[in-house]
Short mmCIF file of C-alpha atoms in Angstrom, two decimals:
data_model
loop_
_atom_site.label_atom_id
_atom_site.label_comp_id
_atom_site.label_asym_id
_atom_site.label_seq_id
_atom_site.Cartn_x
_atom_site.Cartn_y
_atom_site.Cartn_z
CA MET A 3 82.74 73.24 25.16
CA VAL A 4 84.55 75.49 27.61
CA SER A 5 82.72 75.66 30.92
CA ILE A 6 81.55 78.99 32.34
CA ALA A 7 83.98 78.54 35.24
CA THR A 8 87.03 78.22 33.00
CA ALA A 9 86.00 81.06 30.69
CA ARG A 10 85.44 83.33 33.66
CA ILE A 11 88.69 82.52 35.40
CA LYS A 12 90.53 83.27 32.15
CA ARG A 13 88.92 86.70 31.97
CA GLU A 14 89.44 87.41 35.67
CA PHE A 15 93.03 86.34 35.48
CA LYS A 16 93.70 88.91 32.76
CA GLU A 17 91.89 91.55 34.80
CA VAL A 18 94.01 90.98 37.93
CA VAL A 19 97.27 90.77 36.04
CA THR A 20 96.68 94.02 34.15
CA SER A 21 95.29 96.07 37.03
CA ASP A 22 97.49 98.52 38.90
CA GLU A 23 96.31 97.09 42.22
CA LEU A 24 98.98 94.52 41.57
CA THR A 25 101.61 96.94 42.74
CA LYS A 26 99.52 99.29 44.86
CA CYS A 27 97.75 96.73 47.06
CA LYS A 28 100.28 93.94 46.59
CA ILE A 29 97.80 91.48 45.10
CA LYS A 30 98.95 88.57 42.97
CA LEU A 31 97.30 85.67 41.24
CA GLU A 32 99.07 82.67 39.80
CA LEU A 33 97.80 79.65 37.88
CA LEU A 34 98.73 76.24 39.24
CA ASN A 35 97.20 74.02 36.54
CA ASP A 36 95.96 74.27 32.98
CA ASN A 37 92.27 73.68 33.69
CA PHE A 38 92.05 76.89 35.72
CA THR A 39 90.75 75.01 38.77
CA GLU A 40 93.62 75.68 41.15
CA LEU A 41 95.27 79.01 41.70
CA LYS A 42 97.60 80.58 44.13
CA GLY A 43 96.82 84.02 45.47
CA GLU A 44 99.02 86.40 47.34
CA ILE A 45 98.10 89.45 49.39
CA GLY A 46 100.26 91.92 51.25
CA GLY A 47 99.45 92.68 54.89
CA PRO A 48 97.64 96.04 55.04
CA PRO A 49 99.58 99.02 56.48
CA ASP A 50 98.95 100.07 60.12
CA THR A 51 97.99 96.53 61.12
CA PRO A 52 100.05 93.83 62.86
CA TYR A 53 100.22 92.16 59.42
CA GLU A 54 102.06 95.05 57.77
CA GLY A 55 105.09 93.96 55.80
CA GLY A 56 103.94 90.34 55.59
CA THR A 57 103.12 88.45 52.40
CA TYR A 58 100.33 85.89 52.62
CA GLN A 59 99.97 82.95 50.26
CA LEU A 60 96.46 81.68 49.60
CA GLU A 61 95.23 78.41 48.15
CA ILE A 62 92.32 79.01 45.76
CA LYS A 63 90.21 76.15 44.42
CA ILE A 64 87.59 76.89 41.80
CA PRO A 65 84.49 74.66 42.01
CA GLU A 66 82.84 73.47 38.80
CA THR A 67 79.82 75.59 39.63
CA TYR A 68 81.83 78.83 39.83
CA PRO A 69 80.77 81.70 39.67
CA PHE A 70 77.43 80.53 41.04
CA ASN A 71 79.21 79.18 44.11
CA PRO A 72 82.18 80.80 45.84
CA PRO A 73 85.80 79.70 45.33
CA LYS A 74 87.36 77.71 48.18
CA VAL A 75 90.08 79.83 49.74
CA ARG A 76 92.51 78.98 52.55
CA PHE A 77 95.61 80.69 53.97
CA LEU A 78 98.78 78.73 53.28
CA THR A 79 100.87 81.20 55.26
CA LYS A 80 100.36 80.84 59.01
CA ILE A 81 98.61 83.84 60.53
CA TRP A 82 97.34 84.92 63.98
CA HIS A 83 93.91 86.36 63.25
CA PRO A 84 90.47 85.87 64.92
CA ASN A 85 88.78 84.88 61.65
CA ILE A 86 91.50 82.59 60.30
CA SER A 87 92.40 79.24 61.81
CA SER A 88 95.96 79.28 63.13
CA VAL A 89 96.09 75.52 62.46
CA THR A 90 94.45 74.95 59.06
CA GLY A 91 94.30 78.43 57.55
CA ALA A 92 90.52 78.08 57.08
CA ILE A 93 88.82 81.44 56.67
CA CYS A 94 85.56 82.64 58.22
CA LEU A 95 84.27 85.27 55.82
CA ASP A 96 80.62 85.65 54.85
CA ILE A 97 81.27 86.29 51.16
CA LEU A 98 83.08 82.95 50.91
CA LYS A 99 79.94 81.31 52.29
CA ASP A 100 76.32 82.40 52.12
CA GLN A 101 76.95 86.03 51.14
CA TRP A 102 78.70 85.11 47.89
CA ALA A 103 77.33 86.80 44.77
CA ALA A 104 78.00 85.74 41.20
CA ALA A 105 79.30 89.19 40.23
CA MET A 106 82.20 88.88 42.68
CA THR A 107 85.59 88.00 41.23
CA LEU A 108 88.88 86.63 42.51
CA ARG A 109 90.09 90.23 42.55
CA THR A 110 87.30 91.32 44.90
CA VAL A 111 87.84 88.20 47.04
CA LEU A 112 91.53 89.02 47.49
CA LEU A 113 90.69 92.65 48.29
CA SER A 114 88.05 91.50 50.81
CA LEU A 115 90.60 89.23 52.49
CA GLN A 116 92.98 92.15 52.72
CA ALA A 117 90.17 94.16 54.31
CA LEU A 118 89.50 91.27 56.72
CA LEU A 119 93.12 91.47 57.88
CA ALA A 120 92.61 95.16 58.63
CA THR A 121 89.24 94.72 60.40
CA PRO A 122 88.89 91.42 62.28
CA GLU A 123 85.42 90.28 63.39
CA PRO A 124 86.06 88.66 66.80
CA ASP A 125 82.32 88.07 67.30
CA ASP A 126 82.23 85.70 64.33
CA PRO A 127 85.45 83.82 64.98
CA GLN A 128 87.13 80.97 63.17
CA ASP A 129 89.80 80.56 65.83
CA ALA A 130 88.16 80.94 69.26
CA VAL A 131 91.48 81.20 71.14
CA VAL A 132 92.70 84.06 68.95
CA ALA A 133 89.33 85.81 69.06
CA ASN A 134 89.24 85.60 72.85
CA GLN A 135 92.74 87.03 73.07
CA TYR A 136 91.77 89.82 70.65
CA LYS A 137 88.90 90.82 72.94
CA THR A 138 90.46 90.37 76.38
CA ASN A 139 94.17 90.98 75.83
CA ASN A 140 94.39 93.14 72.74
CA LYS A 141 97.94 94.31 73.43
CA ILE A 142 99.26 90.76 73.56
CA PHE A 143 97.16 89.88 70.52
CA VAL A 144 98.79 92.66 68.48
CA LYS A 145 102.27 91.61 69.61
CA THR A 146 101.57 87.96 68.84
CA ALA A 147 100.10 88.73 65.42
CA ARG A 148 103.12 90.90 64.61
CA HIS A 149 105.43 88.13 65.77
CA TRP A 150 103.69 85.61 63.48
CA THR A 151 103.92 88.09 60.59
CA ASN A 152 107.61 88.27 61.27
CA ILE A 153 108.21 84.53 61.53
CA TYR A 154 105.83 83.15 58.89
CA ALA A 155 104.97 85.98 56.49
CA GLY A 156 108.49 87.30 55.98
CA SER A 157 108.06 90.74 57.49
CA THR A 158 111.22 92.52 58.55
CA LEU A 159 109.41 94.96 60.81
CA ALA A 160 109.67 95.00 64.62
CA ALA A 161 110.28 91.44 65.80
CA GLU A 162 109.49 90.46 69.39
CA PRO A 163 112.86 89.17 70.63
CA GLU A 164 111.53 88.03 74.02
CA PHE A 165 108.96 85.83 72.21
CA ASP A 166 111.75 84.23 70.22
CA SER A 167 113.76 83.43 73.33
CA LYS A 168 110.68 81.85 74.93
CA VAL A 169 110.10 79.70 71.85
CA LYS A 170 113.76 78.69 71.90
CA GLN A 171 113.38 77.71 75.55
CA LEU A 172 110.65 75.22 74.58
CA ILE A 173 112.53 73.96 71.52
CA ASP A 174 115.49 73.25 73.81
CA MET A 175 113.14 71.12 75.90
CA GLY A 176 112.52 69.02 72.80
CA PHE A 177 109.24 70.47 71.56
CA ASP A 178 108.45 71.17 67.90
CA ASN A 179 109.13 74.75 66.79
CA HIS A 180 105.65 75.56 65.47
CA LYS A 181 103.82 73.68 68.24
CA SER A 182 105.78 75.63 70.84
CA ARG A 183 104.92 78.91 69.19
CA VAL A 184 101.21 78.01 69.02
CA ALA A 185 101.21 76.93 72.68
CA LEU A 186 102.92 80.14 73.81
CA SER A 187 100.68 82.32 71.62
CA SER A 188 97.56 80.61 73.00
CA HIS A 189 98.69 81.05 76.62
CA LEU A 190 99.60 84.74 76.54
CA TRP A 191 103.31 83.83 76.29
CA ASN A 192 103.26 82.30 79.76
CA VAL A 193 105.98 79.62 79.52
CA GLU A 194 104.64 77.41 82.33
CA HIS A 195 101.09 77.34 80.99
CA ALA A 196 102.41 76.62 77.49
CA ILE A 197 104.51 73.70 78.70
CA GLU A 198 101.54 72.36 80.65
CA SER A 199 99.35 72.46 77.52
CA LEU A 200 102.07 70.78 75.46
CA TYR A 201 102.26 67.89 77.92
CA ASN A 202 98.48 67.40 77.92
CA MET B 15 103.55 103.03 2.98
CA VAL B 16 102.99 105.74 5.56
CA LEU B 17 99.33 105.75 4.67
CA VAL B 18 99.09 102.04 5.28
CA GLU B 19 100.74 102.47 8.67
CA GLU B 20 98.30 105.22 9.53
CA ASP B 21 95.41 103.08 8.43
CA ARG B 22 96.58 100.27 10.58
CA SER B 23 96.95 102.42 13.66
CA LYS B 24 93.52 103.89 12.99
CA SER B 25 91.92 100.48 12.82
CA GLU B 26 93.75 99.46 15.99
CA ASN B 27 92.39 102.54 17.71
CA ASN B 28 88.94 101.65 16.48
CA SER B 29 89.13 98.14 17.79
CA ASN B 30 90.37 99.44 21.12
CA GLU B 31 87.47 101.84 21.32
CA LYS B 32 85.13 99.05 20.39
CA ASN B 33 86.51 96.88 23.18
CA ALA B 34 86.14 99.70 25.67
CA ASP B 35 82.56 100.25 24.52
CA ASN B 36 81.70 96.57 24.74
CA SER B 37 82.95 96.24 28.29
CA GLN B 38 80.01 98.39 29.39
CA TYR B 39 77.70 95.75 28.00
CA GLU B 40 79.33 92.77 29.64
CA CYS B 41 77.24 90.35 31.65
CA ASN B 42 78.03 90.74 35.35
CA ILE B 43 78.17 86.98 35.76
CA CYS B 44 80.11 85.50 32.83
CA LEU B 45 81.94 88.81 32.13
CA ASP B 46 81.34 88.25 28.39
CA THR B 47 79.21 90.49 26.17
CA ALA B 48 75.67 89.86 27.35
CA ARG B 49 73.61 87.58 25.11
CA ASP B 50 69.83 87.38 25.51
CA ALA B 51 70.40 90.41 27.69
CA VAL B 52 68.14 91.28 30.58
CA ILE B 53 68.45 94.15 33.02
CA SER B 54 67.38 94.16 36.67
CA LEU B 55 65.33 96.96 38.21
CA CYS B 56 68.51 97.99 40.04
CA GLY B 57 70.10 98.52 36.62
CA HIS B 58 72.50 95.60 36.35
CA LEU B 59 73.01 93.78 33.08
CA PHE B 60 73.12 89.99 32.68
CA CYS B 61 72.78 87.26 30.09
CA TRP B 62 69.43 85.69 30.81
CA PRO B 63 70.93 82.14 30.91
CA CYS B 64 73.48 83.33 33.51
CA LEU B 65 70.93 85.12 35.69
CA HIS B 66 68.51 82.21 35.40
CA LYS B 67 71.20 79.86 36.67
CA TRP B 68 71.98 82.23 39.56
CA LEU B 69 68.31 82.47 40.56
CA GLU B 70 68.10 78.69 40.35
CA THR B 71 71.15 78.31 42.60
CA ARG B 72 69.42 80.33 45.35
CA PRO B 73 65.68 79.84 45.05
CA ASN B 74 65.08 81.09 48.60
CA ASN B 75 67.37 84.09 48.54
CA GLN B 76 67.04 85.76 45.17
CA THR B 77 69.27 88.81 45.21
CA CYS B 78 71.05 90.81 42.53
CA PRO B 79 74.57 89.37 42.11
CA VAL B 80 75.98 92.91 42.00
CA CYS B 81 74.11 94.97 44.60
CA LYS B 82 72.10 92.28 46.46
CA SER B 83 68.77 94.05 46.06
CA ALA B 84 65.76 91.79 45.65
CA ILE B 85 65.43 90.33 42.18
CA SER B 86 63.17 87.81 40.47
CA LYS B 87 62.23 86.56 37.02
CA GLU B 88 59.31 88.99 36.96
CA LYS B 89 61.48 91.93 37.96
CA VAL B 90 63.94 91.88 35.07
CA ILE B 91 63.46 93.62 31.75
CA PRO B 92 64.59 92.02 28.47
CA LEU B 93 66.68 94.28 26.23
CA TYR B 94 66.18 94.40 22.45
CA GLY B 95 68.77 96.19 20.29
CA ARG B 96 67.81 97.75 16.95
CA ASN B 97 69.28 94.98 14.84
CA CYS B 98 68.11 92.30 17.13
CA THR B 99 66.40 89.79 14.82
CA ASP B 100 65.06 87.59 17.56
CA LYS B 101 62.30 89.59 19.23
CA LYS B 102 61.36 86.74 21.51
CA ASP B 103 61.49 87.45 25.24
CA PRO B 104 64.79 85.88 26.39
CA ARG B 105 63.08 84.89 29.61
CA ASP B 106 61.00 82.39 27.62
CA LYS B 107 64.07 80.72 26.13
CA VAL B 108 65.45 78.92 29.13
CA PRO B 109 62.52 76.76 30.18
CA PRO B 110 61.53 77.40 33.77
CA ARG B 111 62.36 74.55 36.06
CA PRO B 112 59.67 71.83 35.92
CA GLN B 113 57.21 72.30 38.73
CA GLY B 114 57.05 69.59 41.36
CA GLN B 115 53.71 67.85 41.78
CA ARG B 116 53.66 67.97 45.56
CA THR B 117 52.03 70.84 47.43
CA GLU B 118 54.28 73.19 49.37
CA ALA B 119 55.02 72.26 52.98
CA PRO B 120 54.02 75.56 54.69
CA ARG B 121 50.58 75.45 53.08
CA ASN B 122 50.14 71.86 54.21
CA ASN B 123 50.88 72.91 57.77
CA PHE B 124 48.25 75.57 57.51
CA PHE B 125 45.73 72.98 56.43
CA GLY B 126 46.44 70.54 59.25
CA SER B 127 47.41 72.43 62.36
CA GLY B 128 45.69 75.60 61.14
CA LEU B 129 42.29 73.93 61.38
CA ASP B 130 43.05 72.74 64.92
CA GLY B 131 43.91 76.32 65.72
CA LEU B 132 40.48 77.37 64.53
CA HIS B 133 38.72 75.30 67.18
CA VAL B 134 40.93 76.72 69.89
CA SER B 135 40.46 80.32 68.90
CA PHE B 136 36.70 80.14 68.45
CA GLY B 137 35.89 82.25 71.46
CA ILE B 138 38.28 85.06 70.59
CA GLY B 139 36.68 87.97 68.85
CA ALA B 140 39.64 88.79 66.68
CA PHE B 141 39.80 85.29 65.23
CA PRO B 142 38.50 86.04 61.73
CA PHE B 143 41.18 88.69 61.26
CA SER B 144 43.99 86.33 62.05
CA PHE B 145 42.28 83.88 59.73
CA PHE B 146 42.39 86.48 56.97
CA ALA B 147 45.95 87.38 57.72
CA SER B 148 47.08 83.82 57.25
CA THR B 149 44.78 83.14 54.30
CA PHE B 150 46.07 86.05 52.32
CA ASN B 151 49.57 85.64 53.66
CA ILE B 152 50.07 89.28 54.50
CA THR B 153 53.73 88.80 55.41
CA THR B 154 55.20 88.18 52.00
CA GLU B 155 58.81 87.78 53.14
CA ASN B 156 60.52 84.47 52.32
CA ARG B 157 57.63 83.27 50.23
CA MET B 158 58.33 80.70 47.60
CA PRO B 159 58.21 82.19 44.11
CA ALA B 160 54.66 82.03 42.72
CA PRO B 161 54.14 79.14 40.29
CA ALA B 162 53.83 80.07 36.63
CA PRO B 163 50.26 80.76 35.43
CA GLY B 164 48.86 77.77 33.60
CA SER B 165 50.84 75.13 35.51
CA THR B 166 49.04 72.49 37.55
CA GLN B 167 50.36 73.95 40.77
CA TYR B 168 48.99 77.36 39.86
CA ALA B 169 45.57 75.89 39.20
CA GLU B 170 45.65 73.95 42.47
CA GLU B 171 46.60 77.03 44.43
CA GLN B 172 43.86 79.06 42.79
CA PHE B 173 41.39 76.35 43.71
CA LEU B 174 42.62 76.21 47.31
CA SER B 175 42.50 79.96 47.80
CA ARG B 176 38.95 80.04 46.44
CA ILE B 177 37.90 77.37 48.95
CA PHE B 178 39.52 79.28 51.79
CA LEU B 179 37.78 82.45 50.73
CA ILE B 180 34.37 80.72 50.67
CA VAL B 181 34.98 79.13 54.08
CA ALA B 182 35.99 82.53 55.47
CA ILE B 183 32.86 84.21 54.11
CA ILE B 184 30.64 81.46 55.55
CA PHE B 185 32.27 81.94 58.97
CA ILE B 186 31.78 85.69 58.88
CA ILE B 187 28.11 85.35 57.94
CA TRP B 188 27.66 82.75 60.68
CA ILE B 189 29.26 85.03 63.25
CA LEU B 190 27.11 87.98 62.17
CA LEU B 191 23.93 85.89 62.42
CA ALA B 192 24.79 84.19 65.70
#
């Protein structure tokens, strides 16, 4: 017998693939195995946000109890966002936890994630450092998020050249590329503070 | 030949229309045509087995999977089509979860610490009212779903509430006489 989870994913998959949101909102869904338990999602960064122009890959795991329990979703593409861990890609979103409802679909989950990119919730953070920066140094937050979109999500819009030179400075000192970028991002692009944190 | 072609396109149209029609009657949980259909008071359609499983998944937070309004077994209406041969209430088909034999924790607390509370609040004039409030559980939020009539738990609860009522009446009479 085909489980409810598999039957539903099959139907949802058709729905996403045939909808016109595919092109309009830049939403994609891809199967990774034949039992419909692992999928790859893709969302485009919403316009007028620091994520504009970026493409974000998502790991989607369907539990056996789907749709009675939410799918497990995680960002594969690195992103600087208060509700998404800059390290693991874990997402803090109520509908992926206790606010899940069985009538929600992968399509609505992807759209909700896109909405989350447009409207961060710094008071319910996943990444405390990012959330703090969002609240206290919003200008730097926007620049940093745009920089990450540029480096990791393949955007071609407005790079931050001075950020790149700072990262290069740390790489020249022998630090790892990504670690340097995280350290600089977390310390408001202050090179000395970043180096200090990398040594600790 | 042309006729055959036309026929074929007609039947394709028909099947398309049929599909479009059916999608209105899809269960909001399994996304298939609803079987043993029930409808919530907020107007959302489900297969009863699907909705039952959803309500079972969240016994303490029973909300409509579509609009999140409050929902319960008692607040859904079974749907019977004209050619529906099985006129049995779909809600009777999936057996309700077997009732546990233990009494519910909150009521137990009321029994134990509640009685201690009685001794403390003796001197306060308003005491019987608070007694009533807790006996009849005026705040109904977050209550466990009522046990099905006929089950042992239901009978036990009926018995308990009768005892509480008698005790309350005795206290009131005693206060009036004293």
